Amino acid sequence: GGAAHRAAAHRRAAPPLRHLQLRQAAAQQRPRPRAPDGVEQLEFLRLQHQRHAHPRDRADALVSTGLAALGYNYVNIDDCWSYVKRGNKGQLLPDPKTFPSGIKSLADYVHGKGLKLGIYSDAGVSTCQVRPGSLHHENDDAALFASWGVDYLKYDNCYNLGIPPKERYPPMRDALNSTGRQIFYSLCEWGQDDPALWAGKVGNSWRTTDDIQDTWKSMTDIADKNNKWASYAGPGGWNDPDMLEVGNGGMTFAEYRAHFSIWALMKAPLLIGCDVRNMTSETIEILSNKEVIQVNQDPLGVQGRRILGQGKGGCREVWAGPLSGNRLAVALWNRCSETVNITMTLPAVGLDGSSAYSVRDLWKHETLPANVVGTFGAQVDVHDCKMYIFTPAVSFSASW
């Protein structure tokens, strides 16, 4: 929502106890004790709403650019899709100016492209842009979303009457489940009540922070905050550090490459936030890196985390996370103000210090000519990130 309305909603909210779109890794909501089935480890990437393009145009662009084939298969509508008030029967109404043919026809169009449709609502009396919220209307609204063919719900936190998130978010989970339709449930309570500690039983993902901005400072701050909750994420329930700013112009190519690398390593939902109809070749290069996407989509589903920081302020960072097949993803991230060498010992990231590993460079798309033993390092440009996969030359057991 807009900054002014978001600030107003914060003032109206209860004092916080403290804290794909997203990686999508479940086809159902989370209250069931069994593991979610269906498309458990597929379809995690989505396209974030862009107010400068109609969702039909964005769906077309996802297909024509080849992004849909890489897994970016959700087209999500954000705030302002609905009319300013409910209908005579209390139902939500699409804004007739923006969606004159309604949401179901849009869903049919998106589904016809082999994609899925996401929609937005709010766990308050109004959305952040002061359209009708779903608080106390959960069953009716969920049934309406299901009847339209919606596949994903982003559920925001504005104008919440001071009711704690733990009370406001479960009713929509139950309402979505009662529809019988598989609808991915994305909680967006801005990390106010440490959702990583409780939202695993409520939704499929949860925002761990407030809205991201298209700046280096915002992106790095959010990466650090999301990193704190790494151990609480896994298949069926993901930490969501907000959408990708790649391609919006506020950061350098190196910074955007780092942004994408770290979000992928953290198994974050990968939601494109730029205009996919007008991407530069650099933006396409980053968003379409299949090898980095595969790290994000790895079936093991373990969130990578920061392992160590070296130098002044710890700005020479090593991030890592285990992958399926006894592999390990490693990111060397330079958050310093100058080009630096970043080195690590293999035991520092849980590898055997005496074993040999084949190392794949995911941005150069090449395997290093010699196996690595004991230590590893590389020169990394300012604010850039190099990303690798370590595969044992012989079998090993990592200490994760």
Short mmCIF file of N, CA and C in Angstrom, two decimals, residues 279-381:
data_model
loop_
_atom_site.label_atom_id
_atom_site.label_comp_id
_atom_site.label_asym_id
_atom_site.label_seq_id
_atom_site.Cartn_x
_atom_site.Cartn_y
_atom_site.Cartn_z
N MET A 279 12.04 -4.77 -20.24
CA MET A 279 13.23 -5.11 -19.48
C MET A 279 14.48 -4.91 -20.33
N THR A 280 15.55 -4.43 -19.67
CA THR A 280 16.84 -4.35 -20.35
C THR A 280 17.45 -5.75 -20.45
N SER A 281 18.46 -5.87 -21.29
CA SER A 281 19.14 -7.16 -21.43
C SER A 281 19.79 -7.57 -20.11
N GLU A 282 20.25 -6.60 -19.32
CA GLU A 282 20.86 -6.92 -18.03
C GLU A 282 19.81 -7.47 -17.06
N THR A 283 18.63 -6.87 -17.06
CA THR A 283 17.56 -7.36 -16.19
C THR A 283 17.17 -8.78 -16.57
N ILE A 284 17.03 -9.03 -17.87
CA ILE A 284 16.68 -10.37 -18.33
C ILE A 284 17.77 -11.36 -17.94
N GLU A 285 19.03 -10.95 -18.08
CA GLU A 285 20.15 -11.83 -17.72
C GLU A 285 20.05 -12.28 -16.27
N ILE A 286 19.71 -11.34 -15.38
CA ILE A 286 19.64 -11.69 -13.97
C ILE A 286 18.43 -12.57 -13.69
N LEU A 287 17.26 -12.14 -14.11
CA LEU A 287 16.02 -12.85 -13.76
C LEU A 287 15.89 -14.21 -14.42
N SER A 288 16.63 -14.42 -15.51
CA SER A 288 16.51 -15.69 -16.24
C SER A 288 17.69 -16.63 -16.01
N ASN A 289 18.48 -16.37 -14.96
CA ASN A 289 19.61 -17.25 -14.68
C ASN A 289 19.07 -18.57 -14.13
N LYS A 290 19.00 -19.56 -15.00
CA LYS A 290 18.38 -20.84 -14.64
C LYS A 290 19.11 -21.54 -13.50
N GLU A 291 20.43 -21.41 -13.47
CA GLU A 291 21.20 -22.10 -12.44
C GLU A 291 20.93 -21.51 -11.05
N VAL A 292 20.76 -20.19 -10.99
CA VAL A 292 20.44 -19.56 -9.71
C VAL A 292 19.00 -19.88 -9.32
N ILE A 293 18.09 -19.88 -10.29
CA ILE A 293 16.70 -20.26 -10.01
C ILE A 293 16.63 -21.68 -9.46
N GLN A 294 17.45 -22.56 -9.99
CA GLN A 294 17.43 -23.95 -9.51
C GLN A 294 17.88 -24.05 -8.05
N VAL A 295 18.76 -23.16 -7.62
CA VAL A 295 19.12 -23.12 -6.20
C VAL A 295 17.89 -22.76 -5.38
N ASN A 296 17.16 -21.76 -5.83
CA ASN A 296 15.95 -21.33 -5.13
C ASN A 296 14.91 -22.45 -5.08
N GLN A 297 14.81 -23.20 -6.15
CA GLN A 297 13.78 -24.23 -6.25
C GLN A 297 14.24 -25.60 -5.79
N ASP A 298 15.40 -25.70 -5.22
CA ASP A 298 15.94 -27.00 -4.82
C ASP A 298 14.97 -27.73 -3.89
N PRO A 299 14.70 -29.01 -4.15
CA PRO A 299 13.70 -29.74 -3.38
C PRO A 299 14.02 -29.93 -1.90
N LEU A 300 15.29 -29.80 -1.52
CA LEU A 300 15.62 -29.91 -0.09
C LEU A 300 14.96 -28.79 0.71
N GLY A 301 14.87 -27.62 0.11
CA GLY A 301 14.12 -26.53 0.71
C GLY A 301 14.71 -25.93 1.97
N VAL A 302 16.04 -25.97 2.12
CA VAL A 302 16.68 -25.39 3.31
C VAL A 302 17.14 -23.97 2.99
N GLN A 303 16.72 -23.00 3.80
CA GLN A 303 17.11 -21.61 3.57
C GLN A 303 18.58 -21.41 3.85
N GLY A 304 19.30 -20.85 2.87
CA GLY A 304 20.70 -20.50 3.09
C GLY A 304 20.80 -19.32 4.04
N ARG A 305 21.97 -19.16 4.66
CA ARG A 305 22.13 -18.11 5.66
C ARG A 305 23.55 -17.54 5.63
N ARG A 306 23.72 -16.41 6.28
CA ARG A 306 25.05 -15.83 6.38
C ARG A 306 25.89 -16.66 7.35
N ILE A 307 27.07 -17.06 6.90
CA ILE A 307 27.95 -17.90 7.71
C ILE A 307 29.00 -17.05 8.42
N LEU A 308 29.57 -16.09 7.73
CA LEU A 308 30.60 -15.26 8.36
C LEU A 308 30.76 -13.95 7.63
N GLY A 309 31.30 -12.97 8.35
CA GLY A 309 31.62 -11.67 7.78
C GLY A 309 33.04 -11.30 8.16
N GLN A 310 33.82 -10.86 7.19
CA GLN A 310 35.23 -10.53 7.43
C GLN A 310 35.47 -9.05 7.18
N GLY A 311 36.56 -8.54 7.70
CA GLY A 311 36.96 -7.17 7.42
C GLY A 311 36.19 -6.15 8.24
N LYS A 312 36.38 -4.87 7.89
CA LYS A 312 35.75 -3.78 8.61
C LYS A 312 34.23 -3.87 8.53
N GLY A 313 33.60 -3.98 9.69
CA GLY A 313 32.15 -4.10 9.72
C GLY A 313 31.64 -5.42 9.21
N GLY A 314 32.54 -6.38 8.99
CA GLY A 314 32.13 -7.70 8.49
C GLY A 314 31.57 -7.65 7.09
N CYS A 315 32.09 -6.72 6.25
CA CYS A 315 31.47 -6.49 4.94
C CYS A 315 31.85 -7.52 3.87
N ARG A 316 32.85 -8.36 4.15
CA ARG A 316 33.19 -9.45 3.23
C ARG A 316 32.44 -10.69 3.73
N GLU A 317 31.31 -10.95 3.10
CA GLU A 317 30.40 -11.96 3.64
C GLU A 317 30.43 -13.27 2.86
N VAL A 318 30.21 -14.36 3.61
CA VAL A 318 30.03 -15.69 3.03
C VAL A 318 28.67 -16.19 3.46
N TRP A 319 27.82 -16.50 2.48
CA TRP A 319 26.52 -17.09 2.74
C TRP A 319 26.52 -18.49 2.13
N ALA A 320 25.77 -19.41 2.73
CA ALA A 320 25.76 -20.78 2.21
C ALA A 320 24.50 -21.50 2.65
N GLY A 321 24.15 -22.53 1.89
CA GLY A 321 23.01 -23.36 2.24
C GLY A 321 23.08 -24.69 1.52
N PRO A 322 22.69 -25.78 2.20
CA PRO A 322 22.76 -27.11 1.60
C PRO A 322 21.71 -27.30 0.51
N LEU A 323 22.07 -28.10 -0.49
CA LEU A 323 21.17 -28.46 -1.57
C LEU A 323 21.02 -29.98 -1.62
N SER A 324 20.07 -30.43 -2.38
CA SER A 324 19.90 -31.87 -2.56
C SER A 324 21.15 -32.46 -3.23
N GLY A 325 21.32 -33.76 -3.09
CA GLY A 325 22.45 -34.43 -3.72
C GLY A 325 23.78 -34.13 -3.07
N ASN A 326 23.77 -33.84 -1.76
CA ASN A 326 25.02 -33.56 -1.02
C ASN A 326 25.78 -32.37 -1.57
N ARG A 327 25.06 -31.43 -2.17
CA ARG A 327 25.71 -30.25 -2.71
C ARG A 327 25.53 -29.06 -1.76
N LEU A 328 26.32 -28.02 -1.98
CA LEU A 328 26.24 -26.83 -1.15
C LEU A 328 26.30 -25.59 -2.04
N ALA A 329 25.35 -24.67 -1.85
CA ALA A 329 25.38 -23.39 -2.54
C ALA A 329 26.14 -22.38 -1.68
N VAL A 330 27.04 -21.63 -2.29
CA VAL A 330 27.85 -20.65 -1.56
C VAL A 330 27.79 -19.32 -2.32
N ALA A 331 27.58 -18.24 -1.58
CA ALA A 331 27.62 -16.90 -2.16
C ALA A 331 28.69 -16.09 -1.45
N LEU A 332 29.60 -15.50 -2.21
CA LEU A 332 30.58 -14.56 -1.68
C LEU A 332 30.07 -13.16 -2.00
N TRP A 333 29.66 -12.43 -0.96
CA TRP A 333 28.97 -11.15 -1.16
C TRP A 333 29.83 -10.01 -0.61
N ASN A 334 30.19 -9.10 -1.49
CA ASN A 334 31.01 -7.95 -1.11
C ASN A 334 30.11 -6.76 -0.76
N ARG A 335 29.95 -6.48 0.51
CA ARG A 335 29.17 -5.32 0.95
C ARG A 335 30.08 -4.15 1.34
N CYS A 336 31.36 -4.26 0.98
CA CYS A 336 32.33 -3.19 1.24
C CYS A 336 32.23 -2.12 0.15
N SER A 337 32.95 -1.04 0.35
CA SER A 337 32.93 0.07 -0.60
C SER A 337 34.07 -0.01 -1.60
N GLU A 338 34.75 -1.14 -1.67
CA GLU A 338 35.85 -1.34 -2.62
C GLU A 338 35.91 -2.81 -3.00
N THR A 339 36.59 -3.10 -4.11
CA THR A 339 36.78 -4.49 -4.53
C THR A 339 37.62 -5.22 -3.49
N VAL A 340 37.22 -6.43 -3.15
CA VAL A 340 37.92 -7.18 -2.11
C VAL A 340 38.08 -8.65 -2.50
N ASN A 341 38.98 -9.31 -1.80
CA ASN A 341 39.09 -10.76 -1.89
C ASN A 341 38.33 -11.36 -0.71
N ILE A 342 37.46 -12.31 -0.99
CA ILE A 342 36.71 -13.00 0.06
C ILE A 342 37.15 -14.45 0.06
N THR A 343 37.61 -14.92 1.22
CA THR A 343 38.10 -16.29 1.33
C THR A 343 37.37 -17.01 2.46
N MET A 344 37.40 -18.33 2.40
CA MET A 344 36.77 -19.13 3.45
C MET A 344 37.48 -20.47 3.52
N THR A 345 37.42 -21.09 4.67
CA THR A 345 37.84 -22.48 4.78
C THR A 345 36.60 -23.32 4.52
N LEU A 346 36.80 -24.47 3.92
CA LEU A 346 35.64 -25.32 3.64
C LEU A 346 34.92 -25.78 4.91
N PRO A 347 35.64 -26.10 6.00
CA PRO A 347 34.91 -26.47 7.22
C PRO A 347 34.01 -25.35 7.75
N ALA A 348 34.33 -24.10 7.44
CA ALA A 348 33.51 -22.98 7.92
C ALA A 348 32.09 -23.05 7.36
N VAL A 349 31.93 -23.66 6.19
CA VAL A 349 30.60 -23.79 5.59
C VAL A 349 30.08 -25.23 5.66
N GLY A 350 30.70 -26.02 6.55
CA GLY A 350 30.19 -27.36 6.79
C GLY A 350 30.74 -28.44 5.88
N LEU A 351 31.78 -28.12 5.11
CA LEU A 351 32.37 -29.11 4.22
C LEU A 351 33.60 -29.74 4.86
N ASP A 352 34.01 -30.88 4.32
CA ASP A 352 35.19 -31.59 4.82
C ASP A 352 36.45 -30.88 4.33
N GLY A 353 37.29 -30.48 5.25
CA GLY A 353 38.47 -29.72 4.88
C GLY A 353 39.51 -30.49 4.10
N SER A 354 39.42 -31.82 4.11
CA SER A 354 40.44 -32.63 3.42
C SER A 354 39.91 -33.27 2.15
N SER A 355 38.65 -33.06 1.83
CA SER A 355 38.06 -33.65 0.63
C SER A 355 38.08 -32.68 -0.53
N ALA A 356 37.99 -33.22 -1.73
CA ALA A 356 38.00 -32.41 -2.95
C ALA A 356 36.58 -32.16 -3.44
N TYR A 357 36.36 -30.94 -3.97
CA TYR A 357 35.03 -30.56 -4.45
C TYR A 357 35.12 -29.94 -5.83
N SER A 358 34.17 -30.31 -6.67
CA SER A 358 34.00 -29.65 -7.95
C SER A 358 33.17 -28.39 -7.70
N VAL A 359 33.59 -27.27 -8.30
CA VAL A 359 32.91 -26.00 -8.03
C VAL A 359 32.36 -25.41 -9.33
N ARG A 360 31.08 -25.12 -9.31
CA ARG A 360 30.39 -24.53 -10.46
C ARG A 360 30.10 -23.06 -10.19
N ASP A 361 30.52 -22.18 -11.11
CA ASP A 361 30.25 -20.75 -11.02
C ASP A 361 28.90 -20.48 -11.70
N LEU A 362 27.90 -20.05 -10.92
CA LEU A 362 26.54 -19.94 -11.45
C LEU A 362 26.31 -18.68 -12.29
N TRP A 363 27.16 -17.69 -12.17
CA TRP A 363 27.01 -16.50 -13.00
C TRP A 363 27.86 -16.56 -14.26
N LYS A 364 28.99 -17.27 -14.19
CA LYS A 364 29.79 -17.47 -15.40
C LYS A 364 29.34 -18.70 -16.17
N HIS A 365 28.51 -19.52 -15.52
CA HIS A 365 28.01 -20.76 -16.13
C HIS A 365 29.15 -21.67 -16.58
N GLU A 366 30.11 -21.82 -15.69
CA GLU A 366 31.23 -22.71 -16.01
C GLU A 366 31.73 -23.38 -14.73
N THR A 367 32.30 -24.55 -14.90
CA THR A 367 32.88 -25.29 -13.78
C THR A 367 34.36 -24.96 -13.69
N LEU A 368 34.84 -24.66 -12.49
CA LEU A 368 36.26 -24.34 -12.32
C LEU A 368 37.11 -25.51 -12.81
N PRO A 369 38.24 -25.22 -13.44
CA PRO A 369 39.04 -26.27 -14.06
C PRO A 369 39.64 -27.26 -13.06
N ALA A 370 39.90 -26.82 -11.83
CA ALA A 370 40.51 -27.70 -10.84
C ALA A 370 39.59 -27.86 -9.63
N ASN A 371 39.61 -29.05 -9.05
CA ASN A 371 38.85 -29.26 -7.82
C ASN A 371 39.42 -28.41 -6.69
N VAL A 372 38.59 -28.14 -5.70
CA VAL A 372 38.98 -27.30 -4.57
C VAL A 372 39.12 -28.16 -3.33
N VAL A 373 40.19 -27.93 -2.56
CA VAL A 373 40.43 -28.63 -1.30
C VAL A 373 40.81 -27.61 -0.23
N GLY A 374 40.22 -27.71 0.93
CA GLY A 374 40.66 -26.93 2.08
C GLY A 374 40.15 -25.51 2.18
N THR A 375 40.49 -24.69 1.21
CA THR A 375 40.06 -23.28 1.25
C THR A 375 39.57 -22.86 -0.13
N PHE A 376 38.84 -21.76 -0.16
CA PHE A 376 38.33 -21.24 -1.43
C PHE A 376 38.19 -19.73 -1.29
N GLY A 377 38.39 -19.02 -2.38
CA GLY A 377 38.21 -17.57 -2.36
C GLY A 377 38.13 -17.01 -3.76
N ALA A 378 37.72 -15.74 -3.82
CA ALA A 378 37.61 -15.06 -5.11
C ALA A 378 37.63 -13.55 -4.90
N GLN A 379 38.01 -12.84 -5.94
CA GLN A 379 37.91 -11.38 -5.91
C GLN A 379 36.50 -11.00 -6.32
N VAL A 380 35.89 -10.10 -5.54
CA VAL A 380 34.50 -9.71 -5.80
C VAL A 380 34.42 -8.19 -5.88
N ASP A 381 33.78 -7.70 -6.94
CA ASP A 381 33.65 -6.26 -7.14
C ASP A 381 32.73 -5.63 -6.09
#
